[in-house]
mmCIF file of C-alpha atoms in Angstrom:
data_model
loop_
_atom_site.group_PDB
_atom_site.id
_atom_site.type_symbol
_atom_site.label_atom_id
_atom_site.label_comp_id
_atom_site.label_asym_id
_atom_site.label_seq_id
_atom_site.Cartn_x
_atom_site.Cartn_y
_atom_site.Cartn_z
ATOM 1 C CA ILE A 13 0.000 0.000 0.000
ATOM 2 C CA GLN A 14 1.325 3.382 -0.896
ATOM 3 C CA GLY A 15 1.440 5.950 1.846
ATOM 4 C CA PRO A 16 2.144 5.852 5.541
ATOM 5 C CA MET A 17 0.478 3.672 8.099
ATOM 6 C CA SER A 18 0.142 5.136 11.569
ATOM 7 C CA THR A 19 1.270 3.381 14.714
ATOM 8 C CA THR A 20 -2.368 2.547 15.493
ATOM 9 C CA GLY A 21 -2.545 0.273 12.443
ATOM 10 C CA LYS A 22 -4.782 2.690 10.559
ATOM 11 C CA LEU A 23 -4.083 3.602 6.959
ATOM 12 C CA GLY A 24 -3.334 7.087 5.781
ATOM 13 C CA PHE A 25 -5.904 8.761 3.538
ATOM 14 C CA GLU A 26 -4.006 8.119 0.288
ATOM 15 C CA ALA A 27 -3.368 4.448 1.095
ATOM 16 C CA LEU A 28 -6.984 3.774 2.032
ATOM 17 C CA ASN A 29 -8.258 5.696 -0.988
ATOM 18 C CA SER A 30 -5.969 3.661 -3.255
ATOM 19 C CA ALA A 31 -7.146 0.356 -1.734
ATOM 20 C CA LEU A 32 -10.811 1.292 -2.037
ATOM 21 C CA LYS A 33 -10.405 2.443 -5.645
ATOM 22 C CA ALA A 34 -8.683 -0.834 -6.500
ATOM 23 C CA ALA A 35 -11.372 -2.970 -4.850
ATOM 24 C CA GLY A 36 -14.268 -0.784 -5.968
ATOM 25 C CA GLU A 37 -14.558 -2.206 -9.481
ATOM 26 C CA GLU A 38 -16.719 -5.215 -10.331
ATOM 27 C CA THR A 39 -14.061 -7.498 -11.794
ATOM 28 C CA ARG A 40 -11.498 -6.650 -9.126
ATOM 29 C CA LEU A 41 -13.987 -7.346 -6.339
ATOM 30 C CA ARG A 42 -14.749 -10.706 -7.965
ATOM 31 C CA VAL A 43 -11.000 -11.421 -8.148
ATOM 32 C CA LEU A 44 -10.653 -10.643 -4.446
ATOM 33 C CA ALA A 45 -13.512 -13.015 -3.643
ATOM 34 C CA LEU A 46 -11.864 -15.766 -5.711
ATOM 35 C CA LEU A 47 -8.476 -15.235 -4.092
ATOM 36 C CA ALA A 48 -10.139 -15.570 -0.689
ATOM 37 C CA GLU A 49 -10.972 -19.127 -1.793
ATOM 38 C CA ALA A 50 -7.681 -20.169 -3.426
ATOM 39 C CA GLU A 51 -4.308 -19.132 -4.776
ATOM 40 C CA LEU A 52 -4.766 -18.754 -8.530
ATOM 41 C CA THR A 53 -2.835 -18.032 -11.712
ATOM 42 C CA VAL A 54 -3.796 -15.417 -14.283
ATOM 43 C CA SER A 55 -4.899 -18.286 -16.507
ATOM 44 C CA ASP A 56 -7.164 -19.684 -13.775
ATOM 45 C CA ILE A 57 -8.800 -16.303 -13.231
ATOM 46 C CA THR A 58 -9.159 -15.792 -16.987
ATOM 47 C CA ASP A 59 -11.007 -19.122 -17.251
ATOM 48 C CA ILE A 60 -13.256 -18.387 -14.276
ATOM 49 C CA LEU A 61 -14.183 -14.805 -15.143
ATOM 50 C CA ARG A 62 -14.127 -15.397 -18.904
ATOM 51 C CA GLN A 63 -12.136 -12.263 -19.599
ATOM 52 C CA SER A 64 -8.950 -11.738 -21.590
ATOM 53 C CA GLN A 65 -5.519 -12.367 -20.111
ATOM 54 C CA PRO A 66 -4.343 -8.743 -20.574
ATOM 55 C CA ARG A 67 -7.454 -7.454 -18.815
ATOM 56 C CA ILE A 68 -7.060 -9.846 -15.865
ATOM 57 C CA SER A 69 -3.339 -9.033 -15.630
ATOM 58 C CA ARG A 70 -4.154 -5.319 -15.462
ATOM 59 C CA HIS A 71 -6.696 -5.879 -12.678
ATOM 60 C CA LEU A 72 -4.196 -7.975 -10.715
ATOM 61 C CA LYS A 73 -1.519 -5.314 -11.146
ATOM 62 C CA LEU A 74 -3.822 -2.655 -9.693
ATOM 63 C CA LEU A 75 -4.824 -4.899 -6.789
ATOM 64 C CA ALA A 76 -1.171 -5.691 -6.052
ATOM 65 C CA GLU A 77 -0.135 -2.028 -6.211
ATOM 66 C CA ALA A 78 -2.854 -1.248 -3.670
ATOM 67 C CA GLY A 79 -1.540 -3.994 -1.385
ATOM 68 C CA LEU A 80 -4.697 -6.110 -1.599
ATOM 69 C CA VAL A 81 -3.109 -9.136 -3.307
ATOM 70 C CA GLU A 82 0.353 -10.673 -3.495
ATOM 71 C CA ARG A 83 2.107 -12.356 -6.386
ATOM 72 C CA PHE A 84 4.416 -15.294 -5.754
ATOM 73 C CA ARG A 85 6.204 -17.849 -7.889
ATOM 74 C CA GLU A 86 6.015 -21.590 -7.610
ATOM 75 C CA GLY A 87 8.331 -23.173 -10.134
ATOM 76 C CA THR A 88 7.503 -21.639 -13.503
ATOM 77 C CA TRP A 89 4.036 -20.522 -12.389
ATOM 78 C CA ALA A 90 3.061 -17.131 -10.964
ATOM 79 C CA PHE A 91 0.254 -17.333 -8.433
ATOM 80 C CA PHE A 92 -1.793 -14.655 -6.736
ATOM 81 C CA ARG A 93 -3.340 -14.693 -3.274
ATOM 82 C CA LEU A 94 -4.950 -12.209 -0.930
ATOM 83 C CA ALA A 95 -2.377 -10.122 0.881
ATOM 84 C CA GLU A 96 -1.624 -11.638 4.267
ATOM 85 C CA HIS A 97 -0.177 -8.652 6.103
ATOM 86 C CA GLY A 98 -0.521 -4.895 6.183
ATOM 87 C CA GLY A 99 -3.261 -2.375 5.700
ATOM 88 C CA GLY A 100 -4.244 -3.697 2.280
ATOM 89 C CA ALA A 101 -4.779 -7.162 3.724
ATOM 90 C CA ASP A 102 -6.996 -5.667 6.437
ATOM 91 C CA VAL A 103 -9.032 -3.727 3.869
ATOM 92 C CA ALA A 104 -9.466 -6.801 1.637
ATOM 93 C CA ARG A 105 -10.610 -8.962 4.555
ATOM 94 C CA ALA A 106 -13.010 -6.272 5.805
ATOM 95 C CA LEU A 107 -14.599 -5.876 2.376
ATOM 96 C CA LEU A 108 -14.937 -9.608 1.803
ATOM 97 C CA GLU A 109 -16.539 -10.104 5.219
ATOM 98 C CA ARG A 110 -19.330 -7.813 4.046
ATOM 99 C CA LEU A 111 -19.861 -9.722 0.785
ATOM 100 C CA ASN A 112 -22.829 -12.114 0.789
ATOM 101 C CA PRO A 113 -21.415 -15.589 -0.052
ATOM 102 C CA ALA A 114 -24.810 -16.572 -1.514
ATOM 103 C CA ASP A 115 -24.728 -13.726 -4.058
ATOM 104 C CA GLN A 116 -25.464 -15.017 -7.566
ATOM 105 C CA THR A 117 -22.234 -13.649 -9.086
ATOM 106 C CA ILE A 118 -20.082 -15.035 -6.273
ATOM 107 C CA THR A 119 -21.853 -18.414 -6.419
ATOM 108 C CA ARG A 120 -21.302 -18.652 -10.194
ATOM 109 C CA ASP A 121 -17.624 -17.714 -9.847
ATOM 110 C CA ARG A 122 -17.183 -20.264 -7.054
ATOM 111 C CA ALA A 123 -18.714 -23.000 -9.270
ATOM 112 C CA ARG A 124 -16.302 -22.107 -12.086
ATOM 113 C CA LEU A 125 -13.455 -22.135 -9.552
ATOM 114 C CA ALA A 126 -14.449 -25.682 -8.579
ATOM 115 C CA SER A 127 -14.217 -26.693 -12.258
ATOM 116 C CA VAL A 128 -10.763 -25.120 -12.566
ATOM 117 C CA ARG A 129 -9.615 -26.933 -9.419
ATOM 118 C CA GLN A 130 -10.952 -30.252 -10.736
ATOM 119 C CA ALA A 131 -9.177 -29.745 -14.060
ATOM 120 C CA ARG A 132 -5.920 -28.888 -12.271
ATOM 121 C CA ALA A 133 -6.193 -31.982 -10.056
ATOM 122 C CA ALA A 134 -6.957 -34.187 -13.077
ATOM 123 C CA ALA A 135 -3.943 -32.805 -14.967
ATOM 124 C CA ALA A 136 -1.669 -33.400 -11.967
ATOM 125 C CA GLN A 137 -2.968 -36.949 -11.561
ATOM 126 C CA SER A 138 -2.546 -37.634 -15.275
ATOM 127 C CA TYR A 139 1.045 -36.347 -15.202
ATOM 128 C CA PHE A 140 1.901 -38.379 -12.129
ATOM 129 C CA SER A 141 0.284 -41.523 -13.534
ATOM 130 C CA ALA A 142 2.263 -41.154 -16.754
ATOM 131 C CA HIS A 143 5.564 -40.519 -14.937
ATOM 132 C CA ALA A 144 5.253 -42.384 -11.614
ATOM 133 C CA ALA A 145 7.643 -45.133 -12.620
ATOM 134 C CA GLU A 146 10.402 -42.628 -13.301
ATOM 135 C CA TRP A 147 9.409 -40.052 -10.655
ATOM 136 C CA ASP A 148 12.602 -40.331 -8.604
ATOM 137 C CA ARG A 149 14.736 -39.746 -11.711
ATOM 138 C CA ILE A 150 12.623 -36.728 -12.752
ATOM 139 C CA ARG A 151 12.745 -35.229 -9.278
ATOM 140 C CA LYS A 152 16.533 -35.575 -9.174
ATOM 141 C CA LEU A 153 16.743 -33.457 -12.343
ATOM 142 C CA HIS A 154 15.458 -30.527 -10.284
ATOM 143 C CA VAL A 155 17.082 -31.092 -6.896
ATOM 144 C CA THR A 156 19.389 -33.721 -5.441
ATOM 145 C CA ASP A 157 18.461 -35.896 -2.460
ATOM 146 C CA GLU A 158 21.385 -34.366 -0.576
ATOM 147 C CA ALA A 159 20.100 -30.822 -1.154
ATOM 148 C CA VAL A 160 16.640 -31.790 0.108
ATOM 149 C CA GLU A 161 18.046 -33.497 3.196
ATOM 150 C CA ASN A 162 20.345 -30.535 3.940
ATOM 151 C CA ALA A 163 17.424 -28.111 3.604
ATOM 152 C CA ILE A 164 15.337 -30.191 6.017
ATOM 153 C CA ARG A 165 18.209 -30.413 8.517
ATOM 154 C CA SER A 166 18.784 -26.663 8.241
ATOM 155 C CA ALA A 167 15.093 -25.825 8.674
ATOM 156 C CA LEU A 168 14.706 -28.075 11.711
ATOM 157 C CA ALA A 169 18.155 -27.818 13.294
ATOM 158 C CA ASP A 170 17.312 -25.362 16.062
ATOM 159 C CA LYS A 171 13.583 -26.091 16.308
ATOM 160 C CA PRO A 172 12.133 -28.222 19.076
ATOM 161 C CA PHE A 173 9.573 -30.793 17.982
ATOM 162 C CA ARG A 174 8.062 -33.969 19.360
ATOM 163 C CA SER A 175 7.030 -35.569 16.099
ATOM 164 C CA LEU A 176 7.510 -35.095 12.383
ATOM 165 C CA LEU A 177 5.098 -36.118 9.656
ATOM 166 C CA ASP A 178 6.530 -36.714 6.192
ATOM 167 C CA LEU A 179 3.857 -36.089 3.519
ATOM 168 C CA GLY A 180 4.292 -36.461 -0.204
ATOM 169 C CA THR A 181 8.070 -36.488 -0.350
ATOM 170 C CA GLY A 182 8.550 -39.959 -1.771
ATOM 171 C CA THR A 183 7.480 -41.701 -4.938
#
């Protein structure tokens, strides 16, 4: 969010005005509602809202500049999610709390989101099924076993824990 934030956690006029302008447009409000449900790519949002990629990218840029959403990378993919910290995150959460989840537009978008999630899960399952036999070899192309083990040791070295659950790290 542009502009200062006071020590009381309140936004300055310019920052709040910027956040409200960003959220106060139909498509951007729909994007915020979707990102409250899941982390999504531009392509996902394009499919759900049935708008062009340049248009969705522009909306996401404005939302990010206002501090309402965050962009992050996962491998070669860029994902967006609601901002987690700061004044923009507070504004986004406050606005979405006021939005009726049974609203027709929100319900339709949520149904399309479910379809996108199902398609993503099916594609992941199809890829894994096709490559399961050689999964260990494929994984080693990206990172060695030693690097993974060193990262785990480093992350846990000074942390107390009573138990550790290993999910999804093997073939």
